[in-house]
Structures are given as C-alpha cells and as structure tokens.
Coordinates of C-alpha atoms in Angstrom, one line a residue:
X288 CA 42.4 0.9 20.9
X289 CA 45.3 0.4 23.4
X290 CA 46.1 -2.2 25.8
X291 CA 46.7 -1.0 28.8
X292 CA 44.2 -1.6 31.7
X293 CA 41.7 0.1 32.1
X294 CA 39.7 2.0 35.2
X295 CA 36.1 0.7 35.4
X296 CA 33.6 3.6 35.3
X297 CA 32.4 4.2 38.4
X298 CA 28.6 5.1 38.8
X299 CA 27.3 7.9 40.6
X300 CA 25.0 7.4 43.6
X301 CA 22.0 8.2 41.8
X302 CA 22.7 5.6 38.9
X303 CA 23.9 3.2 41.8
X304 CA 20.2 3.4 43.0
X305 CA 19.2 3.2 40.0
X306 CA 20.2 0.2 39.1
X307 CA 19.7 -1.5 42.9
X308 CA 16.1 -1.0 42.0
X309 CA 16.7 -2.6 38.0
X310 CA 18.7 -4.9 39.9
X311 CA 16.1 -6.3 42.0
X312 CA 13.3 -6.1 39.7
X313 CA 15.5 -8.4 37.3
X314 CA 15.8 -10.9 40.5
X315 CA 12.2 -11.3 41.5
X316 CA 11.4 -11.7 37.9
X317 CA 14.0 -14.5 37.5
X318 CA 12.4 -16.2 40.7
X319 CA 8.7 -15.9 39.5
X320 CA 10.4 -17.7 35.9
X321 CA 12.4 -19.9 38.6
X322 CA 9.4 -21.5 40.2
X323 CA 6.9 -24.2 39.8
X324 CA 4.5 -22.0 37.3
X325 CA 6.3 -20.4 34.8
X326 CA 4.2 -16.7 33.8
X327 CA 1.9 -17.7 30.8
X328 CA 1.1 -14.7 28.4
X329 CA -2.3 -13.6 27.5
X330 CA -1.4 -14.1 23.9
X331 CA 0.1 -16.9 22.8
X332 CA 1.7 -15.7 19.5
X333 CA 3.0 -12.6 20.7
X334 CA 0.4 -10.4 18.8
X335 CA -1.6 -7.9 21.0
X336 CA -5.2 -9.2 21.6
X337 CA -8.0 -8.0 23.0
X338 CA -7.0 -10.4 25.9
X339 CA -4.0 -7.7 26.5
X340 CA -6.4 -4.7 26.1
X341 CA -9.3 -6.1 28.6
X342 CA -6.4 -6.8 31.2
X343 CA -5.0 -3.5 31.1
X344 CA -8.2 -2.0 31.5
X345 CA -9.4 -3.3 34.5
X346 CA -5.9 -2.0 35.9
X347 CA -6.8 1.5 35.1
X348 CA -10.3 0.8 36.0
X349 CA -9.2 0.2 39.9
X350 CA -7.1 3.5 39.8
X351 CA -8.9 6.6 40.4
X352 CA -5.4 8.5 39.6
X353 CA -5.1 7.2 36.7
X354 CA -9.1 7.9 35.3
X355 CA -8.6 11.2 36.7
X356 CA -5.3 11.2 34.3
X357 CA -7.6 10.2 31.4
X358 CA -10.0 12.9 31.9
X359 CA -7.3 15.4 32.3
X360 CA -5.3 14.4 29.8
X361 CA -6.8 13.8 26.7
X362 CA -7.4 17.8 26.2
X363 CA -3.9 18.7 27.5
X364 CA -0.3 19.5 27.2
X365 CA 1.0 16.9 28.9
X366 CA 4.1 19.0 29.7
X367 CA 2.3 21.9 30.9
X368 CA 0.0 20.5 33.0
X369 CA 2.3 18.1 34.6
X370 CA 4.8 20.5 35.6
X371 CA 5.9 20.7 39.3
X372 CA 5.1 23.4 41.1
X373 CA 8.0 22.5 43.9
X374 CA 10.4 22.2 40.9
X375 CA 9.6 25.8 39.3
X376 CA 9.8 27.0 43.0
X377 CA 13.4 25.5 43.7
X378 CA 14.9 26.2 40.3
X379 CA 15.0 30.1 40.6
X380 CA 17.1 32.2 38.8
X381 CA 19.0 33.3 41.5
X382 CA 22.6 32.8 42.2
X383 CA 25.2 33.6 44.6
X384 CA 28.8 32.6 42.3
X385 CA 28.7 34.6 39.5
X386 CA 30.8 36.3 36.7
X387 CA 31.6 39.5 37.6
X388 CA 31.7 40.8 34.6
X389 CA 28.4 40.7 32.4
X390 CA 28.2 40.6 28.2
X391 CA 25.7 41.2 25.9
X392 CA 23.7 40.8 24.4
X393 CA 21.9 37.2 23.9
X394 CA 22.6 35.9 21.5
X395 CA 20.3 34.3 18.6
X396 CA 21.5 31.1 16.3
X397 CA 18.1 30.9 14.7
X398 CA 17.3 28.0 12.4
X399 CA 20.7 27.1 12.8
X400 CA 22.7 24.3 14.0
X401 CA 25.6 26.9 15.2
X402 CA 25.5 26.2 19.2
X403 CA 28.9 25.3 19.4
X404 CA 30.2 28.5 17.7
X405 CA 27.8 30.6 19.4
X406 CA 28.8 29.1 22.7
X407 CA 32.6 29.5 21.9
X408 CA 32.0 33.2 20.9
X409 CA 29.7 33.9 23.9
X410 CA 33.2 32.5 26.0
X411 CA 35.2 34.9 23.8
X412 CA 34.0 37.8 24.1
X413 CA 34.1 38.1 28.2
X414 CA 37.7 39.0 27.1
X415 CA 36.8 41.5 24.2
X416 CA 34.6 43.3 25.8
X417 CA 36.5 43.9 29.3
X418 CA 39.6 45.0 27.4
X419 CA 37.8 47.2 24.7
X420 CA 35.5 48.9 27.7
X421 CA 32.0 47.4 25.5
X422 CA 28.9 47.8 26.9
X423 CA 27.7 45.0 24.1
X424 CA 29.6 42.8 21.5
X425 CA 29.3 40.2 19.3
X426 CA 31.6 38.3 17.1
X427 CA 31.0 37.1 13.7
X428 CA 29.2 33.3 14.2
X429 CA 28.9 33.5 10.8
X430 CA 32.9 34.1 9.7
X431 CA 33.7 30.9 11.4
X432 CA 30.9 29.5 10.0
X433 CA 31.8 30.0 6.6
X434 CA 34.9 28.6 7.1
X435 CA 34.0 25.6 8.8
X436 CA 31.3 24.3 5.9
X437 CA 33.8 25.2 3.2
X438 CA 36.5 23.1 5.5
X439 CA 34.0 20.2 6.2
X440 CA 32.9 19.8 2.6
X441 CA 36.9 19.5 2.0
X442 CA 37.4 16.9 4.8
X443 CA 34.3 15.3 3.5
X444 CA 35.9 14.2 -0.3
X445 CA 39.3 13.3 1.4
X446 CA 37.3 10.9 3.2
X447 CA 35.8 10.1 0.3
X448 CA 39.4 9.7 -1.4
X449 CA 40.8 7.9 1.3
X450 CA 37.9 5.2 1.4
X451 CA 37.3 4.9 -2.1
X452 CA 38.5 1.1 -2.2
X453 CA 35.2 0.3 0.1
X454 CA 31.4 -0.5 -0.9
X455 CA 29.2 1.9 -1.5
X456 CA 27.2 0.4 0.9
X457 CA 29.8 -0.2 3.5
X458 CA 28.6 1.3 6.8
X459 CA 31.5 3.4 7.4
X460 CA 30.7 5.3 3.9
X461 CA 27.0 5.3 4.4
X462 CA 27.4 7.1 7.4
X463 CA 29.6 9.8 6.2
X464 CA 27.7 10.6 3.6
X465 CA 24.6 10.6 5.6
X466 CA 25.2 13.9 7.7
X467 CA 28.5 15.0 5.7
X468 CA 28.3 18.8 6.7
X469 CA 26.6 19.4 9.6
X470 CA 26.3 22.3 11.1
X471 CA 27.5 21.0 14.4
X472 CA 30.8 20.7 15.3
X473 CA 33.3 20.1 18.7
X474 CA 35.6 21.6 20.8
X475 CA 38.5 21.1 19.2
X476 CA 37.1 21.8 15.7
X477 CA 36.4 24.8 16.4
X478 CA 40.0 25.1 18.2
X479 CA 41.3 24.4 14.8
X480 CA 39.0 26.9 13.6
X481 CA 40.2 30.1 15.8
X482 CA 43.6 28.8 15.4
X483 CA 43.9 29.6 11.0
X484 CA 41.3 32.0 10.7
X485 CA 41.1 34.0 14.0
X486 CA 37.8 36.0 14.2
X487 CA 36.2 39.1 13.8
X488 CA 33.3 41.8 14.9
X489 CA 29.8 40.6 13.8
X490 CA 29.9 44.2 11.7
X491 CA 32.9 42.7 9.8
X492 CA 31.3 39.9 9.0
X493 CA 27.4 40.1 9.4
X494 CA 24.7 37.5 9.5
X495 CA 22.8 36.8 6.1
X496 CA 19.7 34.7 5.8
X497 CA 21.6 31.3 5.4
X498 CA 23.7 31.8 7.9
X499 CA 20.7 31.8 10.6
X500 CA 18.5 29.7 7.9
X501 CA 21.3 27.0 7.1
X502 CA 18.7 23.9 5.9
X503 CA 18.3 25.2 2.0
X504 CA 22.1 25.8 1.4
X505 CA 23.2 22.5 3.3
X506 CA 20.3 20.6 1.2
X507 CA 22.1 21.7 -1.9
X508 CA 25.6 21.3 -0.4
X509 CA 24.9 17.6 0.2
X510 CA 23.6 17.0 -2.8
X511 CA 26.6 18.0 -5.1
X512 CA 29.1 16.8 -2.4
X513 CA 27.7 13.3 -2.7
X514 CA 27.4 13.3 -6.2
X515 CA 31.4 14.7 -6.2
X516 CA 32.3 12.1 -4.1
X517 CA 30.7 9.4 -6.7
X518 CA 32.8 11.2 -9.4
X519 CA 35.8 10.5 -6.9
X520 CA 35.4 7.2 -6.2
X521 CA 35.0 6.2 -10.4
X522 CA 38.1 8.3 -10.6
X523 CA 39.8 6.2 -8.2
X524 CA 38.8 3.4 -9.6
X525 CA 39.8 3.7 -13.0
X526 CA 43.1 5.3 -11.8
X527 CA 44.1 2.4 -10.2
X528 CA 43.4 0.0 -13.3
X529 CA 46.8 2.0 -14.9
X530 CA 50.1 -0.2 -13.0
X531 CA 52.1 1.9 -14.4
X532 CA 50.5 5.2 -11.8
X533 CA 51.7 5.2 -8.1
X534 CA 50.3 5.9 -5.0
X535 CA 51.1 9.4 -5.1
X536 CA 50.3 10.0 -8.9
X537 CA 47.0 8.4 -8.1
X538 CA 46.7 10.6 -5.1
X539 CA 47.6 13.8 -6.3
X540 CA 45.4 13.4 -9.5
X541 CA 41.7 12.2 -7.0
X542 CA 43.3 15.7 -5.4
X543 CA 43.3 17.6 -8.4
X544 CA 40.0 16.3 -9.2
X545 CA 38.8 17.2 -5.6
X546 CA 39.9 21.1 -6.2
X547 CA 37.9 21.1 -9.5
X548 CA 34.6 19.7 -7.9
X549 CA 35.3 22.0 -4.3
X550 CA 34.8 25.6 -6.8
X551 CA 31.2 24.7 -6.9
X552 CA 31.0 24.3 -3.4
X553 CA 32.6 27.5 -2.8
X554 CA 30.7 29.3 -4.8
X555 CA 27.4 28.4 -3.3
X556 CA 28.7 29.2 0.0
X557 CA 30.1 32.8 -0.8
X558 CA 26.7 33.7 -3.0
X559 CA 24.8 32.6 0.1
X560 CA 27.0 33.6 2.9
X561 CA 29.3 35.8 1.4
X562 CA 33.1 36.4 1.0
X563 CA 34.9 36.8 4.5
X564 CA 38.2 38.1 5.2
X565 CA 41.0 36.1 5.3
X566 CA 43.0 35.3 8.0
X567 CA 45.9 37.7 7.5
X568 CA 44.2 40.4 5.2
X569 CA 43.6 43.8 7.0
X570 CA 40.2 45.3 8.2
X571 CA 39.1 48.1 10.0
X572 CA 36.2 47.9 12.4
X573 CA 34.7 51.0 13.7
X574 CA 32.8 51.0 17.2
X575 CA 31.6 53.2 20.4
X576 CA 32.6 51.9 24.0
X577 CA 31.1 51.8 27.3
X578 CA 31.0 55.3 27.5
X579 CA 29.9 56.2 24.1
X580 CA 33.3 57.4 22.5
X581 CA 34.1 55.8 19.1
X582 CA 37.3 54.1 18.6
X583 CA 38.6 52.1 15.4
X584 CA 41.4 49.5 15.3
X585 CA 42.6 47.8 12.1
X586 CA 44.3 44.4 11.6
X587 CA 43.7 41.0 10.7
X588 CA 41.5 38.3 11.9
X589 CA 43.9 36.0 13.5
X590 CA 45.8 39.3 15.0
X591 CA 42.6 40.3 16.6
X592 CA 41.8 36.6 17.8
X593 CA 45.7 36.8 19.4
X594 CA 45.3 40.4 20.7
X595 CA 41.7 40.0 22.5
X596 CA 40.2 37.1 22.3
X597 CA 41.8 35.7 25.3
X598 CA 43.8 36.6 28.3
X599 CA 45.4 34.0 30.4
X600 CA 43.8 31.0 28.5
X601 CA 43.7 30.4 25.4
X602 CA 41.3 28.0 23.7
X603 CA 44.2 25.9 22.4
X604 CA 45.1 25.2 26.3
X605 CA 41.9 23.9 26.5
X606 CA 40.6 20.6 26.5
X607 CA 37.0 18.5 27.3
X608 CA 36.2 17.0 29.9
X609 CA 33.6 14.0 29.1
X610 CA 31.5 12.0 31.5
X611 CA 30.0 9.0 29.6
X612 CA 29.0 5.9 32.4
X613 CA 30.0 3.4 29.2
X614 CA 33.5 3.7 29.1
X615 CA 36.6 3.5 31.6
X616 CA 37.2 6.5 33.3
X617 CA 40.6 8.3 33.4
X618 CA 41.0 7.4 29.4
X619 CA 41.5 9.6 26.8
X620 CA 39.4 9.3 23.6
X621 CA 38.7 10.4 20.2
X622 CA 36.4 9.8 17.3
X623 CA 36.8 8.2 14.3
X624 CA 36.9 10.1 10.8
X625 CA 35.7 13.3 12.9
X626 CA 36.7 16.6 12.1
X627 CA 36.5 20.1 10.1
X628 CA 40.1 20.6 9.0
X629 CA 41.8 18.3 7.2
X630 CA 45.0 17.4 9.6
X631 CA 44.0 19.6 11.9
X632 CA 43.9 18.9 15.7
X633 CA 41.8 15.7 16.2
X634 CA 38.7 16.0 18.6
X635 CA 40.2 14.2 22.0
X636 CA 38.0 14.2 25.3
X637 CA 39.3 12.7 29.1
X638 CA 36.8 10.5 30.5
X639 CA 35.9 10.9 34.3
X640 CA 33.6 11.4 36.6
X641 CA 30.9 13.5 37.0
X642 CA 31.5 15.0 39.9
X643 CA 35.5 16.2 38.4
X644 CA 33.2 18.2 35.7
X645 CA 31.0 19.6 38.6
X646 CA 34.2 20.7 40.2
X647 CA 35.9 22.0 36.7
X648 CA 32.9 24.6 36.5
X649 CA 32.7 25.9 40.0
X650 CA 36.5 26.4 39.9
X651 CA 36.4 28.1 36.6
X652 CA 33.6 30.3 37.4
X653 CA 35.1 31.3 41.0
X654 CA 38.2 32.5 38.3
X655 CA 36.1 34.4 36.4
X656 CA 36.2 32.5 33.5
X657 CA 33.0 31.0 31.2
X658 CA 32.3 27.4 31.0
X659 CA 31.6 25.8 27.7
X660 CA 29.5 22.8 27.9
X661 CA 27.9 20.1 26.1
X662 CA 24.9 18.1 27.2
X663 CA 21.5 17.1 26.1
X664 CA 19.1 20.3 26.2
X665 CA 15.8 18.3 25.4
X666 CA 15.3 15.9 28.2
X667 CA 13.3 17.3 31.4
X668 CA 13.6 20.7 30.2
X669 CA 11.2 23.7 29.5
X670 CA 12.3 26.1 26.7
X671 CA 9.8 28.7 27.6
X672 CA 10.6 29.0 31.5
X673 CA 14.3 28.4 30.9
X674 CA 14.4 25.2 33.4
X675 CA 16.4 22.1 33.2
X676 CA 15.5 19.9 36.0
X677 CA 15.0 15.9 36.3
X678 CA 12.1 16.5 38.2
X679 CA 10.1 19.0 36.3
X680 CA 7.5 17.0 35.0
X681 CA 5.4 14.6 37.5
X682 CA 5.4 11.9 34.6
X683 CA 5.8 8.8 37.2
X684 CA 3.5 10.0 39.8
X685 CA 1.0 10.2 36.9
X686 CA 1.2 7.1 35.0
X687 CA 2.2 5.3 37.5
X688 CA 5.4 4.1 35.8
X689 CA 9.4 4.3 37.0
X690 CA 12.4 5.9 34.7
X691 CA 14.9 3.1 35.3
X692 CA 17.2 3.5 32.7
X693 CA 20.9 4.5 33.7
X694 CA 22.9 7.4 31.9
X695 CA 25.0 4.6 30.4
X696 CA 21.5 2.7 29.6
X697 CA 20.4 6.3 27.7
X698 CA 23.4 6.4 25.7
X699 CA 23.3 2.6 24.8
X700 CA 19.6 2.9 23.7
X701 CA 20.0 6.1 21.8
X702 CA 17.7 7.7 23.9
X703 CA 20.4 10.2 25.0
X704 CA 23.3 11.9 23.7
X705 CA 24.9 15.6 23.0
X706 CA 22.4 17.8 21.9
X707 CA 23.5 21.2 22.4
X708 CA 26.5 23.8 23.5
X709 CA 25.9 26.7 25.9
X710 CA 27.9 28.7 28.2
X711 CA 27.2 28.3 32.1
X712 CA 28.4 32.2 33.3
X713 CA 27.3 31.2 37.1
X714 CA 26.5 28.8 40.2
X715 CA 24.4 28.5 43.4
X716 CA 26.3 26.7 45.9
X717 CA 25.1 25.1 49.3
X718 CA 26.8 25.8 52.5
X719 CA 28.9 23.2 52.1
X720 CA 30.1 24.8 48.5
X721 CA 28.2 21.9 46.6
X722 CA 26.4 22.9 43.5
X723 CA 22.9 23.2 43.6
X724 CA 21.7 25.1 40.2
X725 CA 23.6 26.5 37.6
X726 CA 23.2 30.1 34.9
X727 CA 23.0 28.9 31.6
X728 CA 24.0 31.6 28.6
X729 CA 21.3 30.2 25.8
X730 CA 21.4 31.3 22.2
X731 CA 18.2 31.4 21.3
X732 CA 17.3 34.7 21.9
X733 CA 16.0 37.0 25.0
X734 CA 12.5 35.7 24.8
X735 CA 12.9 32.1 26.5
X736 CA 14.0 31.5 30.2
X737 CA 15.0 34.7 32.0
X738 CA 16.0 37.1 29.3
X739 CA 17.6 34.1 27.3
X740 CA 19.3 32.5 30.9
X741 CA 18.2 29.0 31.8
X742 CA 18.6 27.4 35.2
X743 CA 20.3 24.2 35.1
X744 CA 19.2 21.9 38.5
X745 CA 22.2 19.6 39.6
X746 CA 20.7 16.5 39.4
X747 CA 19.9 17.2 35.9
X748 CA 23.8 18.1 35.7
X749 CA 24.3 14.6 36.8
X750 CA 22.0 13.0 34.2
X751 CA 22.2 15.3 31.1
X752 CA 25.5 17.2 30.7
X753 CA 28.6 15.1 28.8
X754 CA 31.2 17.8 28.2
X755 CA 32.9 20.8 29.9
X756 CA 35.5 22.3 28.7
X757 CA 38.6 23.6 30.9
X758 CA 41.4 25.2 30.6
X759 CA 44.7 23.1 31.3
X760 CA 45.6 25.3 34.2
X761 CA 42.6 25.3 36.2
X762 CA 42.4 21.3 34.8
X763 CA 43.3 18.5 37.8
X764 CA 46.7 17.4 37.3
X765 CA 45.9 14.1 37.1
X766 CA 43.3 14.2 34.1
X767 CA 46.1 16.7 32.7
X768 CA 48.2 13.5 32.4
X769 CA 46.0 11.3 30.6
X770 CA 45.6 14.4 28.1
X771 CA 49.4 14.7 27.4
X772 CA 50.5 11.3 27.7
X773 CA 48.3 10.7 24.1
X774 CA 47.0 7.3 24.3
X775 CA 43.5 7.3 22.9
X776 CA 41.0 5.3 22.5
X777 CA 38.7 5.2 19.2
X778 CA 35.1 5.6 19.5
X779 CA 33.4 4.8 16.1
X780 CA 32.2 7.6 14.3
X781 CA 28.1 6.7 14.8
X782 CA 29.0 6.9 18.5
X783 CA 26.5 9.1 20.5
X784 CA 29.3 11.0 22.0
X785 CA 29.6 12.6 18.4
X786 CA 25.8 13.6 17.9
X787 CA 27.0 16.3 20.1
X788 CA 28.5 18.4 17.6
X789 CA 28.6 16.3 14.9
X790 CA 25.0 15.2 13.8
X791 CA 23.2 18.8 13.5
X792 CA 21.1 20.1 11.0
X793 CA 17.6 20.2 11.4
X794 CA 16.3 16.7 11.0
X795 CA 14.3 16.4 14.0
X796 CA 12.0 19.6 15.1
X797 CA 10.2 17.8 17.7
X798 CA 9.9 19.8 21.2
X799 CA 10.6 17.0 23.3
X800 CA 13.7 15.8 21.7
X801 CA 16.5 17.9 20.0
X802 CA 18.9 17.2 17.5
X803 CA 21.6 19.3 18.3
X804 CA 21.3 23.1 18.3
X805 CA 18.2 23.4 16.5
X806 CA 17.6 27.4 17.9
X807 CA 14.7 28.7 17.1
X808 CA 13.0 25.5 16.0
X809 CA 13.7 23.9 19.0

C-alpha cells in the first residue's frame, strides 16, 4: 500500500455542513444518553410492537402535511408527483460553453452494459468526423466489444491459474467468479483496448442482437468459464503432486489447458457476435461526407485508430481523475485483480478534489475536447426529462425526514458508487466562470432527455460524479506528478470505485437504482 504520508481528504462545503448537522445530532443524543434518564424504548426486546406503531401514528396524526402525503401518495409515483417544479425550471437545457463542433447521431447501447465503450467512441469520433467532413458517424461498439469479452474471459482463467492454491470459498475467488465478464469496464481497459485492436466504422463491424442484448450470451459465458476454471484448479492440483514438474512446467501445462478450454469460449462469442477484423488485416469502408460525395479508404483497424481517431490527444495520454471523500487526496490508486488484458496497462486513478474535476471539464471543453466521465446516473435523476439534479424530488419536505449521509458515508454503505459512463460535450457557467449545469451525451437513444442530452445540475456534480478523464496536457501539473511518480495504492477488488465499470450486466433493472450501464432497461 505504500508508506509515505498521506493528504487527508478534504470535504467539500456541502459535506462539511453535512456533517455539522450529523455532528450535532450525534451530540445532543449523547447528552440526552448523558443525563439523569437514560431514553427507554417502547419495546423492550427490540422487536416492533404495536407500542412502536401507536407512537408513530399519533406523529402523523398531528401533521396535516404528512395525512395529505398519505392521501396523495398511496395512488402515485412518488417520483412524479414529487418533482420540483423550481428544479425542472433551473435545469434547462441551455448552455453558453459548448463544443463547437456537433456529432451524431445518439447513440443507443440497448440492453447492454457497454457505457464505457459507447462513451469512449462518442469522445472519438469528434475527431473522425471533423477530419473526414461527416455529417454522422459511428464506430463499431461492438468490435471492441468482442474483443474485450474474449480478453476478459482470458484474464478471468489466469486468475483462476494464478489463485488456484486458495479455497474455493476464499473471498477473493468467490468474488471473481461472481461477475467474471462483465460488460463494464474502465478507462484504461479500454485504453488497452484501442491500443492492440484500434477501431473501426459501425458498417465494418455492425451491431448483432447480442451485442445490444448481452444477458443470454454472458449467462452461457459464465457458466462454462466457471466450470473451466474448476477444471483448472484440479489441474493445478494434481500437477503440483508430481516434484519432479517446476513452476514453469506446471505453468505452461494450466496454460495449455487454458487455450483448450478458451476455443469454446470463442466460439460462442464469434456465432453470436461475429468474426471482427483483426488489428492489422486490411478493410475497406465505403461512405458519403457532409456534402453527399462518397469516398472510400482502406487499411487496418489500429491504422485507422492512429490516423483519425485522435488529434492532439491521444487516449493513452490520458488518465482519470477520481474524487472519492474515503481516501487521501493527491494519491494515486489502482484495483486489485482488475482488468481486460492480461498484462496490459493496469486501471490507475489520481485522487483529488472535487472541485480539480470541475475545473478538468470546463478547461477541456473551453479546448474543444469531450469529457469522459463516470458517476452514479441513478440517484436524483429523471431518465425521461434528461435531469440530474440533488434537488429534483421534494422527498424531505414531504416526509419530513433529512438526507444526512456524506458522499464518503454513500460509498461506505454501498448506497453509492459508479454506475454509468457518458460524455459531457458542454457547460453553463456563472459570471464568475463557475459551473452551474452541465450537457450530458447519453447513450440510450434520442427519446429520453432532450434528444438523448441530459442536464447535469452542479450540486449533483458534487455529490454523484467519481471520474473524469483528462488528457495529460490539459491535466494540473501537480496531479500529473502523482500519476508519473507510480506509487499506488491498492483498493480491493469489491471496492465501490470498481462497480463503476467493473460490476455490469444486468442484475439490477430497478428505476431508482442502476447497476452500471443498464441502457435501455434502465
């Protein structure tokens, strides 16, 4: 983990207040527990009585708000009916920092965990289509994709190699084999991703039904990579009862074994998916431009990832920005057993403030370039009007109840974490050039928000977004440092900084709370 001191995290001034006000409730309840008469509960045993439910009712009973709530309620959508008004009025989808340049169209992941390749192709493309003259573009979500499940099933069984000596029931392999191929990823993976297979045009490489339906093929996908990994681990075992193997004759046999078991995977994945390119074999992709006069160029998937993907920075010359409350700021961290390819470049994030990661995306958008970002899409937000906004729902004012938990408090308790990648293409900024809203490129689809744009207030910035990802040269120097000098710090791999990326698929459809990138079963 590293030794050397570290920078306390410094809260924000709405977490400050925040927890002045948990502060002082925890005070005058240690001072009623203080005195004379210690607070006797209604029931004894610590079962609820009707005691409990008498008590509470004469509460509600002297509260005309909150009968009113009952009658109200009972027949309602609590989310619709307790929308603001002042909220829906402020968060307008108006903007005065923008990208110049606009893409399209919106994009679509479906029933599909694919946010963070849609996001990173959404970034792309800005490139692609000013220096090809498009009127609309899409690359392939589905090329990378492909290659990222047939990578993570890989990185999966070396894991599965590497920790053979460990109980079946050891937590470490319990939770690897719990969510071993998601459809999530990180930054970096996907880094490691543009960097060996480069990309191509969606018509290279269209969708197919598993691609935007992923939950059928990843059910069957986790079902033979778990039973391969059993096979493994009796492999290793009786491998290892032979003193006269080594190491490396044990190693390159579980490996031998591993290829064997990995055809089935592959095959699944290229009947449902299909076959892509490779990374240095030719193709020729014929288009129209702007202006309706068709064009063709031929080459390779990495040469076209090299020749317009990017301009003045590239993807590898960016890193993320992370703003978690837990840990010491002006660290550098990484995850535990996290990634797609095996050896590739590990997932790293610099730990700072929030208001740096405020600062990273008006500066990049005031340089015309697009801001990934991670945060967690579920909490105060309303799919349908495209609004993310702490104070969209009057939920306190109704019941009568306070929100006191912290950021830090929402990623201790698992109430909060990573959800969801997206692209923020825009800012309104005060007339002091603070940030008061941000445009948020979605992708699921044109019909939510405004034409598939949400509105991102900055208080919800504060509360809800983790990750932005910046460009080294646009990065401040001194975060820059901590990136370069390489001293990380291991976050475990259950830590809620991964469920970002990392724990997708479609396990939770609820409206309220997302799983990451769950499109359009969100």
């Amino acid at each position: 983990m590293g030794s050397s001191s570290s920078k306390a995290a410094q809260p924000s001034q709405t977490e400050s207040y925040e927890q002045e006000k948990r502060s002082y409730a925890a005070q005058e309840l240690s001072r009623s527990l203080a005195g004379p008469h210690l607070i006797t509960p209604l029931s004894a045993d610590g079962a609820l009585s009707f005691t409990n439910i008498d008590a509470w009712e004469n509460v509600v009973a002297r509260s005309p708000k909150l009968q009113l709530a009952r009658t109200i309620l009972n027949h309602s959508n609590i989310r619709e009916t307790l929308t603001s008004r002042s909220a829906r009025i402020a968060d307008s989808h108006v903007f005065n920092t923008e990208l110049e340049f606009k893409t399209g169209p919106i994009t679509n992941q479906k029933s599909s965990g694919r946010c963070w390749l849609f996001a990173t192709t959404n970034v792309l493309r800005y490139n692609i289509m000013k220096k090809l003259n498009l009127s609309d573009f899409q690359l392939s979500q589905a090329y990378l994709f492909f290659w990222d499940k047939l990578n993570k099933s890989n990185y999966y069984l070396e894991l599965s190699i590497q920790h053979a000596d460990l109980p079946i029931d050891d937590r470490l392999i319990y939770h690897l084999s719990d969510d071993l191929i998601s459809d999530g990823g990180q930054w970096d993976m996907v880094v490691n991703l543009l960097e060996t297979y480069g990309v191509v045009p969606q018509p290279v490489y269209p969708e197919s039904l598993h691609s935007s339906l992923s939950s059928p093929i990843n059910t069957l996908l986790k079902t033979k990579l778990r039973e391969h990994a059993l096979i493994l681990r009796d492999l290793s075992a009786s491998l290892r009862t032979n003193a006269a193997l080594s190491e490396e004759a044990v190693l390159g046999a579980l490996r031998a074994k591993k290829e064997e078991l990995l055809k089935e995977i592959y095959v699944v994945i290229s009947a449902t998916l299909g076959v892509p390119p490779r990374s240095d074999e030719k193709f020729t992709w014929d288009y129209y431009d702007k202006e309706g006069k068709s064009a063709s160029w031929s080459g390779t998937p990495r040469e076209f990832y090299k020749t317009f993907a990017y301009d003045k920075y590239s993807p590898a010359d960016s890193f993320s920005l992370i703003n978690d409350p837990r840990n010491a700021y002006g660290k550098l961290y990484t995850v535990d057993k996290l990634g797609n390819i095996w050896g590739g470049r590990p997932v790293l994030y610099v730990n700072t403030e929030i208001e740096n990661l405020k600062q990273a995306v008006v500066k990049q958008i005031k340089s015309g370039q697009p801001v990934f970002f991670g945060c967690d899409v579920g909490q105060f937000s309303d799919r349908n009007a495209g609004v993310m906004d702490t104070g969209l729902f009057e939920y306190e004012a109704t019941f009568d109840i306070q929100f006191g938990l912290t950021k830090a408090d929402r990623l201790r308790t698992n109430e909060s974490s990573m959800t969801h990648a997206m692209v923020i293409s825009g800012v309104h900024l005060d007339a002091h050039g603070r940030p008061v809203r941000y445009k948020v490129e979605n992708s699921w689809g044109a019909d939510p928000g405004d034409k598939g744009y949400f509105v991102m207030s900055d208080a919800w910035f504060e509360q809800f977004v983790y990750q932005v990802v910046i460009p080294r040269a646009l990065a401040p120097k001194e975060l820059v440092k901590v990136y370069d000098a390489g001293e990380k710090l291991v976050l475990p791999p259950w830590d809620p900084m991964v469920s970002s990326y990392d724990k997708t698929g479609l396990k939770d459809t609820r409206v309220d709370r997302l799983t990451i990138c769950q499109g359009s079963l969100a």
